[in-house]
Amino acid sequence: MTYINQCNYPHVSYPTLTDLPELGGENSTVKSAGCGLCATCMVVENMTGQSFPLIDCLELSIAVNANHSPGTDLDVLAPYVAERFQLDLTMTADPELLREHLKKGYMAVACVAGDRPEEDYVGVFSHGGHYVAVIGIDEDGEGIRILDPSQVPGKYEIEGRREKVIVNGNILHSTMKVLAEDCRRRETKNYADGDFKKWLEFAESKGEKKDWNRYFLFSPKA
């Protein structure tokens, strides 16, 4: 099972926010902004058995301008990844499509939204926006297995997380219900002022984000 932790790559530059250079994303690294790269590589390698080195994914992201966001914009990157590995791709905000996809034995990248202070909600897989790899589902159609590219000791022991995630080495066991709630998008107005909110407002002003996809479903071509 391929597992890639972004925390191991503080030395690998990954410039982001290329559309808004005044926000200073040129100093970012895989550790600070590369969760989408890591999650995508893990899905491709574990599902297809083909090699997809992290540096290749990073270079592709930069080449297609998927790094224009605070991290990686998978709406931009995922179609290029699917084309490179001859995969079908569905991008959606519907967790039920993810459930059916996983039941077929396929894998996906999910985008969680982080904390929602306005609801007293603690983000399960991250306090902020973050990508994770969803690699399997149990026979009951509810239990799921996840690879988190920013897993560190103690991350899932805090209040609001430990009752929702079981850690088994690099594999996290959770449920579709927990993931769907964690991926529910926050309204831009609810974010604290800062770089991420500025980018959200910028993207929305350009009409780039109408559906705000939360799940990126990869599967072998029919």
Coordinates of N, CA and C in Angstrom, one line a residue:
M1 N 0.8 -1.2 0.0 CA 0.0 0.0 0.0 C 0.9 1.2 0.0
T2 N 0.8 2.0 -1.0 CA 1.5 3.3 -1.1 C 1.0 4.3 -0.2
Y3 N 1.8 4.9 0.7 CA 1.4 6.0 1.5 C 2.4 7.1 1.4
I4 N 2.0 8.3 1.2 CA 2.8 9.5 1.1 C 2.4 10.6 2.1
N5 N 3.3 11.0 2.9 CA 3.0 12.0 3.9 C 3.7 13.3 3.5
Q6 N 2.9 14.3 3.3 CA 3.4 15.6 2.9 C 4.3 16.3 3.9
C7 N 4.2 15.9 5.2 CA 5.1 16.4 6.2 C 6.5 16.1 6.0
N8 N 6.8 15.1 5.2 CA 8.2 14.6 4.9 C 8.8 15.5 3.9
Y9 N 8.1 16.5 3.3 CA 8.7 17.2 2.2 C 8.7 18.8 2.4
P10 N 9.2 19.2 3.6 CA 9.3 20.7 3.8 C 10.4 21.3 2.9
H11 N 11.2 20.5 2.3 CA 12.3 21.0 1.5 C 11.9 21.1 0.0
V12 N 10.8 20.6 -0.4 CA 10.4 20.6 -1.8 C 9.4 21.8 -2.1
S13 N 9.9 22.7 -2.9 CA 9.1 23.9 -3.2 C 7.9 23.6 -4.0
Y14 N 6.8 24.2 -3.6 CA 5.6 24.0 -4.4 C 4.8 25.4 -4.4
P15 N 5.2 26.3 -5.3 CA 4.6 27.6 -5.3 C 3.1 27.5 -5.6
T16 N 2.3 28.3 -4.9 CA 0.9 28.3 -5.1 C 0.4 29.7 -5.1
L17 N -1.0 29.8 -5.3 CA -1.6 31.2 -5.4 C -1.0 32.0 -6.6
T18 N -0.7 31.3 -7.7 CA 0.0 32.0 -8.8 C -0.9 33.1 -9.4
D19 N -2.2 33.0 -9.3 CA -3.1 34.1 -9.8 C -3.1 35.3 -8.9
L20 N -2.7 35.1 -7.6 CA -2.7 36.2 -6.7 C -1.3 36.3 -6.0
P21 N -0.3 36.6 -6.7 CA 1.1 36.6 -6.2 C 1.3 37.5 -5.0
E22 N 0.4 38.5 -4.8 CA 0.6 39.4 -3.7 C 0.3 38.7 -2.3
L23 N -0.3 37.5 -2.4 CA -0.5 36.7 -1.2 C 0.7 35.9 -0.7
G24 N 1.7 35.8 -1.6 CA 3.0 35.2 -1.1 C 3.1 33.7 -1.2
G25 N 2.3 33.1 -2.1 CA 2.4 31.6 -2.2 C 3.6 31.0 -2.7
E26 N 4.6 31.9 -3.2 CA 5.8 31.4 -3.8 C 6.7 30.7 -2.7
N27 N 6.4 30.9 -1.5 CA 7.2 30.3 -0.4 C 6.7 29.0 0.1
S28 N 5.6 28.5 -0.5 CA 4.9 27.3 0.0 C 5.7 26.1 -0.5
T29 N 5.5 25.0 0.2 CA 6.2 23.7 0.0 C 5.2 22.6 -0.1
V30 N 5.6 21.4 -0.4 CA 4.7 20.2 -0.4 C 4.2 20.0 1.0
K31 N 5.0 20.3 2.1 CA 4.5 20.1 3.4 C 3.4 21.1 3.7
S32 N 3.5 22.3 3.3 CA 2.4 23.3 3.6 C 1.2 23.3 2.7
A33 N 1.4 22.8 1.4 CA 0.4 22.9 0.4 C 0.2 21.8 -0.5
G34 N 0.8 20.6 -0.2 CA 0.8 19.5 -1.2 C -0.1 18.4 -0.9
C35 N -1.1 18.5 -0.1 CA -2.0 17.4 0.3 C -2.7 16.9 -1.0
G36 N -3.1 17.7 -1.9 CA -3.8 17.3 -3.1 C -2.9 16.4 -4.0
L37 N -1.6 16.8 -4.0 CA -0.6 16.0 -4.8 C -0.5 14.6 -4.2
C38 N -0.3 14.6 -2.9 CA 0.0 13.3 -2.2 C -1.3 12.4 -2.3
A39 N -2.4 13.0 -2.1 CA -3.7 12.2 -2.1 C -3.9 11.6 -3.5
T40 N -3.6 12.4 -4.6 CA -3.8 12.0 -5.9 C -2.8 10.9 -6.3
C41 N -1.6 11.0 -5.9 CA -0.6 10.0 -6.2 C -1.0 8.7 -5.5
M42 N -1.4 8.8 -4.3 CA -1.8 7.5 -3.6 C -3.0 6.8 -4.2
V43 N -4.0 7.6 -4.7 CA -5.1 6.9 -5.4 C -4.6 6.3 -6.7
V44 N -3.9 7.0 -7.5 CA -3.4 6.4 -8.7 C -2.6 5.1 -8.5
E45 N -1.6 5.2 -7.6 CA -0.7 4.1 -7.5 C -1.4 2.9 -6.8
N46 N -2.3 3.1 -5.8 CA -2.9 2.0 -5.2 C -4.0 1.4 -6.0
M47 N -4.7 2.2 -6.9 CA -5.8 1.6 -7.7 C -5.3 1.0 -9.0
T48 N -4.2 1.6 -9.6 CA -3.8 1.1 -10.9 C -2.6 0.2 -10.8
G49 N -1.8 0.4 -9.8 CA -0.5 -0.3 -9.7 C 0.6 0.3 -10.5
Q50 N 0.3 1.5 -11.1 CA 1.3 2.2 -11.9 C 2.0 3.2 -11.0
S51 N 3.2 3.6 -11.4 CA 4.0 4.5 -10.6 C 3.6 5.9 -11.0
F52 N 3.4 6.8 -9.9 CA 3.1 8.2 -10.1 C 3.9 8.9 -9.0
P53 N 5.2 9.2 -9.2 CA 6.0 9.8 -8.2 C 5.5 11.2 -7.9
L54 N 5.6 11.6 -6.6 CA 5.2 12.9 -6.2 C 5.7 14.0 -7.0
I55 N 7.0 14.0 -7.4 CA 7.5 15.1 -8.2 C 6.9 15.2 -9.5
D56 N 6.5 14.1 -10.1 CA 5.8 14.1 -11.4 C 4.4 14.8 -11.3
C57 N 3.7 14.5 -10.2 CA 2.4 15.1 -10.0 C 2.6 16.6 -9.7
L58 N 3.6 17.0 -9.0 CA 3.9 18.4 -8.7 C 4.2 19.1 -10.0
E59 N 5.1 18.6 -10.8 CA 5.4 19.2 -12.1 C 4.2 19.4 -13.0
L60 N 3.3 18.3 -13.0 CA 2.1 18.4 -13.8 C 1.2 19.5 -13.3
S61 N 1.1 19.6 -12.0 CA 0.2 20.6 -11.4 C 0.7 22.0 -11.8
I62 N 2.0 22.3 -11.8 CA 2.5 23.6 -12.1 C 2.3 23.8 -13.6
A63 N 2.5 22.8 -14.4 CA 2.4 22.9 -15.9 C 1.0 23.3 -16.4
V64 N 0.0 22.8 -15.6 CA -1.4 23.1 -16.1 C -2.0 24.2 -15.2
N65 N -1.2 24.8 -14.4 CA -1.7 25.9 -13.5 C -2.8 25.5 -12.5
A66 N -2.6 24.2 -12.0 CA -3.5 23.8 -11.0 C -3.1 24.3 -9.6
N67 N -1.9 24.9 -9.6 CA -1.4 25.4 -8.3 C -1.7 26.9 -8.2
H68 N -2.7 27.4 -8.9 CA -3.2 28.7 -8.8 C -4.0 29.0 -7.5
S69 N -4.4 27.9 -6.8 CA -5.1 28.0 -5.6 C -4.2 28.0 -4.4
P70 N -4.7 28.1 -3.2 CA -3.9 28.1 -2.0 C -3.1 26.7 -1.8
G71 N -3.6 25.7 -2.5 CA -2.9 24.4 -2.5 C -2.9 23.9 -4.0
T72 N -3.7 22.8 -4.2 CA -3.9 22.3 -5.5 C -5.4 22.4 -5.9
D73 N -5.7 22.9 -7.1 CA -7.1 22.9 -7.5 C -7.3 21.6 -8.3
L74 N -8.0 20.6 -7.7 CA -8.2 19.3 -8.4 C -9.2 19.4 -9.5
D75 N -10.0 20.5 -9.5 CA -10.9 20.6 -10.7 C -10.0 20.8 -12.0
V76 N -8.9 21.4 -11.8 CA -7.9 21.6 -12.9 C -7.0 20.4 -13.1
L77 N -6.4 19.9 -12.0 CA -5.4 18.8 -12.2 C -6.0 17.5 -12.5
A78 N -7.1 17.1 -11.8 CA -7.7 15.7 -12.0 C -7.9 15.3 -13.4
P79 N -8.5 16.1 -14.3 CA -8.7 15.7 -15.7 C -7.4 15.3 -16.4
Y80 N -6.3 16.0 -16.1 CA -5.0 15.7 -16.7 C -4.5 14.4 -16.2
V81 N -4.6 14.2 -14.9 CA -4.2 12.9 -14.3 C -5.0 11.7 -14.9
A82 N -6.3 11.9 -15.0 CA -7.1 10.9 -15.6 C -6.7 10.6 -17.0
E83 N -6.4 11.6 -17.8 CA -5.9 11.4 -19.2 C -4.6 10.7 -19.2
R84 N -3.7 11.1 -18.3 CA -2.3 10.4 -18.4 C -2.4 8.9 -18.1
F85 N -3.3 8.6 -17.2 CA -3.4 7.2 -16.7 C -4.5 6.4 -17.3
Q86 N -5.2 7.0 -18.3 CA -6.3 6.4 -19.1 C -7.4 6.0 -18.1
L87 N -7.8 6.9 -17.3 CA -8.9 6.7 -16.3 C -10.1 7.5 -16.6
D88 N -11.2 7.0 -16.2 CA -12.4 7.8 -16.2 C -12.5 8.7 -14.9
L89 N -13.1 9.8 -15.0 CA -13.2 10.7 -13.8 C -14.5 11.3 -13.7
T90 N -15.0 11.3 -12.5 CA -16.3 12.0 -12.2 C -15.9 13.0 -11.0
M91 N -16.3 14.3 -11.2 CA -16.1 15.3 -10.1 C -17.5 15.7 -9.6
T92 N -17.7 15.6 -8.3 CA -19.0 15.7 -7.8 C -19.0 16.3 -6.4
A93 N -20.1 16.8 -5.9 CA -20.3 17.1 -4.5 C -21.3 16.1 -3.8
D94 N -21.7 15.1 -4.5 CA -22.7 14.1 -4.0 C -22.0 13.0 -3.4
P95 N -22.1 12.8 -2.0 CA -21.5 11.7 -1.3 C -22.1 10.3 -1.7
E96 N -23.3 10.3 -2.2 CA -23.9 9.0 -2.6 C -23.2 8.5 -3.9
L97 N -22.7 9.4 -4.8 CA -22.0 8.9 -5.9 C -20.6 8.4 -5.5
L98 N -20.0 9.0 -4.4 CA -18.8 8.4 -3.9 C -19.1 7.0 -3.3
R99 N -20.1 6.9 -2.6 CA -20.4 5.5 -2.0 C -20.5 4.5 -3.0
E100 N -21.3 4.7 -4.1 CA -21.5 3.7 -5.2 C -20.1 3.5 -5.9
H101 N -19.4 4.5 -6.0 CA -18.0 4.4 -6.7 C -17.1 3.4 -5.9
L102 N -17.1 3.7 -4.6 CA -16.2 2.8 -3.7 C -16.7 1.4 -3.7
K103 N -18.0 1.2 -3.7 CA -18.6 -0.2 -3.7 C -18.2 -1.0 -4.9
K104 N -17.8 -0.3 -6.0 CA -17.3 -1.0 -7.2 C -15.9 -1.3 -7.1
G105 N -15.2 -0.9 -6.0 CA -13.8 -1.3 -5.8 C -12.9 -0.2 -6.3
Y106 N -13.4 1.0 -6.6 CA -12.5 2.1 -7.1 C -12.2 3.0 -5.9
M107 N -11.4 4.0 -6.2 CA -10.9 5.0 -5.2 C -11.1 6.4 -5.6
A108 N -10.9 7.3 -4.6 CA -11.3 8.7 -4.9 C -10.4 9.6 -4.0
V109 N -10.3 10.9 -4.4 CA -9.8 11.9 -3.5 C -11.0 12.7 -3.0
A110 N -11.0 13.0 -1.7 CA -12.0 13.8 -1.1 C -11.4 15.1 -0.6
C111 N -12.2 16.2 -0.7 CA -11.8 17.5 -0.2 C -12.6 17.9 1.0
V112 N -12.0 17.9 2.2 CA -12.7 18.3 3.4 C -12.6 19.8 3.6
A113 N -13.5 20.3 4.4 CA -13.6 21.8 4.5 C -13.0 22.3 5.8
G114 N -12.7 21.5 6.8 CA -12.2 22.0 8.0 C -13.2 22.4 9.1
D115 N -12.7 23.2 10.0 CA -13.6 23.7 11.1 C -14.7 24.6 10.6
R116 N -15.8 24.5 11.3 CA -16.9 25.4 11.0 C -17.3 26.1 12.4
P117 N -16.6 27.1 12.8 CA -16.8 27.7 14.1 C -18.3 28.2 14.3
E118 N -18.8 28.6 13.2 CA -20.2 29.1 13.2 C -21.2 28.0 13.6
E119 N -20.8 26.7 13.5 CA -21.6 25.6 13.9 C -21.0 24.8 15.1
D120 N -19.9 25.3 15.7 CA -19.2 24.6 16.8 C -18.8 23.2 16.3
Y121 N -18.4 23.2 15.0 CA -17.9 21.9 14.4 C -16.4 21.9 14.3
V122 N -15.8 20.8 14.8 CA -14.4 20.6 14.7 C -14.1 19.7 13.4
G123 N -13.3 20.2 12.5 CA -12.9 19.4 11.3 C -12.3 18.1 11.7
V124 N -12.7 17.0 11.2 CA -12.2 15.7 11.5 C -10.9 15.4 10.9
F125 N -10.7 15.7 9.7 CA -9.5 15.3 9.0 C -8.5 16.5 8.8
S126 N -9.0 17.7 9.2 CA -8.2 18.9 9.2 C -8.9 20.0 9.8
H127 N -8.2 21.0 10.3 CA -8.8 22.2 10.8 C -9.1 23.2 9.6
G128 N -8.5 23.0 8.4 CA -8.7 23.8 7.3 C -9.0 22.9 6.0
G129 N -9.0 23.5 4.9 CA -9.3 22.7 3.7 C -8.1 21.7 3.4
H130 N -8.5 20.5 3.0 CA -7.5 19.4 3.0 C -8.0 18.3 2.1
Y131 N -7.1 17.7 1.4 CA -7.4 16.5 0.5 C -7.0 15.2 1.2
V132 N -7.8 14.2 1.1 CA -7.5 12.8 1.6 C -7.8 11.8 0.5
A133 N -7.2 10.7 0.6 CA -7.4 9.6 -0.4 C -8.4 8.6 0.3
V134 N -9.5 8.3 -0.4 CA -10.5 7.3 0.1 C -10.3 6.1 -0.7
I135 N -9.8 5.0 0.0 CA -9.3 3.8 -0.7 C -10.2 2.6 -0.6
G136 N -11.3 2.6 0.1 CA -12.1 1.4 0.2 C -13.3 1.7 1.1
I137 N -14.3 0.7 1.0 CA -15.5 0.8 1.7 C -15.8 -0.6 2.2
D138 N -16.4 -0.7 3.4 CA -16.8 -2.0 3.9 C -18.0 -2.6 3.3
E139 N -18.3 -3.8 3.5 CA -19.5 -4.5 2.9 C -20.8 -3.8 3.3
D140 N -20.8 -3.2 4.4 CA -22.0 -2.6 4.9 C -22.3 -1.3 4.1
G141 N -21.4 -0.8 3.3 CA -21.6 0.4 2.5 C -21.4 1.7 3.4
E142 N -20.9 1.6 4.6 CA -20.8 2.7 5.4 C -19.4 2.9 5.9
G143 N -18.8 1.9 6.4 CA -17.4 2.0 6.9 C -16.4 2.3 5.7
I144 N -15.5 3.2 5.9 CA -14.6 3.5 4.8 C -13.2 3.6 5.3
R145 N -12.2 3.4 4.4 CA -10.8 3.5 4.7 C -10.2 4.7 4.0
I146 N -9.3 5.4 4.7 CA -8.8 6.7 4.2 C -7.3 6.7 4.5
L147 N -6.6 7.4 3.6 CA -5.2 7.7 3.8 C -5.1 9.2 3.9
D148 N -4.6 9.7 5.0 CA -4.4 11.1 5.2 C -3.0 11.6 5.0
P149 N -2.7 12.4 4.0 CA -1.3 12.8 3.7 C -0.7 13.7 4.8
S150 N -1.5 14.1 5.8 CA -0.9 15.0 6.9 C -1.1 14.3 8.2
Q151 N -1.2 13.0 8.2 CA -1.3 12.3 9.5 C 0.0 12.4 10.3
V152 N -0.2 12.8 11.6 CA 0.9 12.9 12.5 C 0.4 12.3 13.9
P153 N 1.3 11.9 14.7 CA 0.9 11.3 16.0 C 0.0 12.3 16.8
G154 N -1.1 11.7 17.3 CA -2.0 12.5 18.2 C -3.0 13.3 17.4
K155 N -3.0 13.3 16.1 CA -3.9 14.1 15.3 C -5.3 13.7 15.6
Y156 N -5.6 12.4 15.7 CA -7.0 11.9 15.9 C -7.3 11.6 17.3
E157 N -6.6 12.2 18.2 CA -6.9 12.0 19.6 C -7.6 13.2 20.3
I158 N -7.8 14.3 19.5 CA -8.4 15.4 20.1 C -9.9 15.3 20.1
E159 N -10.6 16.0 21.0 CA -12.0 16.0 21.1 C -12.7 16.4 19.8
G160 N -13.6 15.6 19.4 CA -14.3 15.9 18.1 C -13.8 15.0 17.0
R161 N -12.7 14.3 17.2 CA -12.1 13.5 16.2 C -12.0 12.0 16.7
R162 N -11.5 11.8 17.9 CA -11.2 10.4 18.3 C -12.4 9.5 18.3
E163 N -13.6 10.0 18.4 CA -14.8 9.1 18.4 C -15.2 8.9 17.0
K164 N -14.6 9.5 16.0 CA -15.0 9.4 14.6 C -14.0 8.7 13.7
V165 N -12.8 8.5 14.2 CA -11.7 7.9 13.4 C -11.0 6.9 14.2
I166 N -10.7 5.7 13.7 CA -9.9 4.7 14.3 C -8.6 4.6 13.4
V167 N -7.4 4.7 14.1 CA -6.2 4.7 13.4 C -5.6 3.3 13.4
N168 N -5.2 2.8 12.3 CA -4.6 1.5 12.1 C -3.3 1.7 11.3
G169 N -2.2 2.1 11.8 CA -1.0 2.4 11.1 C -1.3 3.6 10.2
N170 N -1.1 3.5 8.9 CA -1.4 4.6 8.0 C -2.8 4.7 7.5
I171 N -3.6 3.6 7.8 CA -5.0 3.5 7.4 C -5.9 4.0 8.5
L172 N -6.8 4.9 8.1 CA -7.8 5.5 9.0 C -9.1 4.8 8.7
H173 N -9.8 4.4 9.7 CA -11.2 3.8 9.5 C -12.2 4.8 10.0
S174 N -13.1 5.1 9.2 CA -14.2 6.1 9.5 C -15.5 5.6 8.8
T175 N -16.4 6.6 8.6 CA -17.7 6.2 8.0 C -18.0 7.3 6.9
M176 N -18.9 6.9 6.0 CA -19.3 7.8 5.0 C -20.0 9.0 5.6
K177 N -20.8 8.8 6.7 CA -21.5 9.9 7.3 C -20.5 10.9 7.8
V178 N -19.4 10.5 8.5 CA -18.4 11.4 9.0 C -17.7 12.1 7.9
L179 N -17.3 11.4 6.8 CA -16.6 12.1 5.7 C -17.5 13.1 5.0
A180 N -18.8 12.7 4.7 CA -19.7 13.6 4.0 C -19.9 14.9 4.8
E181 N -20.0 14.8 6.2 CA -20.2 16.0 7.0 C -18.9 16.8 7.0
D182 N -17.8 16.2 6.9 CA -16.5 16.9 6.9 C -16.3 17.6 5.6
C183 N -16.8 17.1 4.5 CA -16.7 17.6 3.2 C -17.7 18.7 2.9
R184 N -18.7 18.9 3.7 CA -19.7 19.8 3.4 C -19.1 21.2 3.3
R185 N -19.3 21.9 2.2 CA -18.7 23.2 2.0 C -19.3 24.3 2.8
R186 N -18.4 25.1 3.3 CA -18.8 26.3 4.1 C -19.0 27.5 3.1
E187 N -19.9 28.3 3.4 CA -20.1 29.5 2.7 C -18.9 30.4 2.8
T188 N -18.5 31.1 1.8 CA -17.3 31.9 1.8 C -17.4 33.0 2.9
K189 N -18.6 33.5 3.1 CA -18.7 34.6 4.1 C -18.4 34.1 5.5
N190 N -18.4 32.8 5.7 CA -18.1 32.3 7.1 C -16.6 32.1 7.4
Y191 N -15.8 32.2 6.4 CA -14.4 32.1 6.6 C -13.8 33.3 7.3
A192 N -12.8 33.1 8.1 CA -12.1 34.2 8.7 C -11.3 35.0 7.6
D193 N -11.2 36.3 7.8 CA -10.4 37.1 6.8 C -9.0 36.6 6.7
G194 N -8.5 36.4 5.5 CA -7.2 35.9 5.3 C -7.0 35.5 3.9
D195 N -5.8 34.9 3.6 CA -5.5 34.5 2.2 C -6.5 33.5 1.6
F196 N -7.0 32.6 2.4 CA -7.9 31.6 1.8 C -9.2 32.2 1.4
K197 N -9.7 33.1 2.3 CA -11.0 33.8 1.9 C -10.8 34.7 0.7
K198 N -9.6 35.3 0.6 CA -9.4 36.2 -0.5 C -9.4 35.4 -1.8
W199 N -8.8 34.2 -1.8 CA -8.8 33.3 -3.0 C -10.2 32.8 -3.3
L200 N -11.0 32.5 -2.3 CA -12.3 32.0 -2.6 C -13.1 33.1 -3.2
E201 N -13.0 34.3 -2.7 CA -13.7 35.5 -3.3 C -13.2 35.7 -4.7
F202 N -11.9 35.6 -5.0 CA -11.3 35.8 -6.3 C -11.9 34.8 -7.3
A203 N -11.9 33.5 -6.8 CA -12.4 32.4 -7.7 C -13.9 32.6 -8.0
E204 N -14.6 33.0 -7.0 CA -16.1 33.1 -7.3 C -16.3 34.3 -8.2
S205 N -15.5 35.4 -8.0 CA -15.7 36.6 -8.9 C -15.4 36.3 -10.3
K206 N -14.6 35.3 -10.6 CA -14.3 34.9 -12.0 C -15.2 33.8 -12.5
G207 N -16.1 33.4 -11.6 CA -17.1 32.3 -12.0 C -16.5 31.0 -12.2
E208 N -15.3 30.8 -11.6 CA -14.6 29.5 -11.7 C -15.2 28.4 -10.9
K209 N -15.9 28.7 -9.8 CA -16.4 27.7 -8.9 C -17.9 27.8 -8.7
K210 N -18.6 27.0 -9.5 CA -20.1 27.0 -9.5 C -20.6 25.8 -8.6
D211 N -19.9 24.7 -8.7 CA -20.4 23.5 -8.1 C -19.6 23.2 -6.8
W212 N -18.3 23.6 -6.8 CA -17.4 23.3 -5.7 C -17.4 21.8 -5.4
N213 N -16.8 21.1 -6.4 CA -16.7 19.6 -6.2 C -16.0 19.2 -5.0
R214 N -16.4 18.2 -4.3 CA -15.8 17.7 -3.1 C -15.2 16.3 -3.3
Y215 N -15.6 15.6 -4.3 CA -15.1 14.2 -4.5 C -14.6 14.1 -5.9
F216 N -13.5 13.4 -6.1 CA -12.9 13.2 -7.4 C -12.7 11.7 -7.6
L217 N -13.6 11.1 -8.4 CA -13.8 9.7 -8.5 C -13.0 9.2 -9.7
F218 N -12.0 8.4 -9.5 CA -11.2 7.8 -10.5 C -11.5 6.3 -10.7
S219 N -11.6 5.9 -12.0 CA -11.9 4.5 -12.2 C -11.3 4.1 -13.6
P220 N -11.0 2.8 -13.8 CA -10.5 2.4 -15.1 C -11.6 2.7 -16.2
K221 N -11.1 3.0 -17.4 CA -12.0 3.3 -18.5 C -12.8 2.0 -18.8
A222 N -14.1 2.2 -19.0 CA -15.0 1.1 -19.3 C -14.5 0.4 -20.6

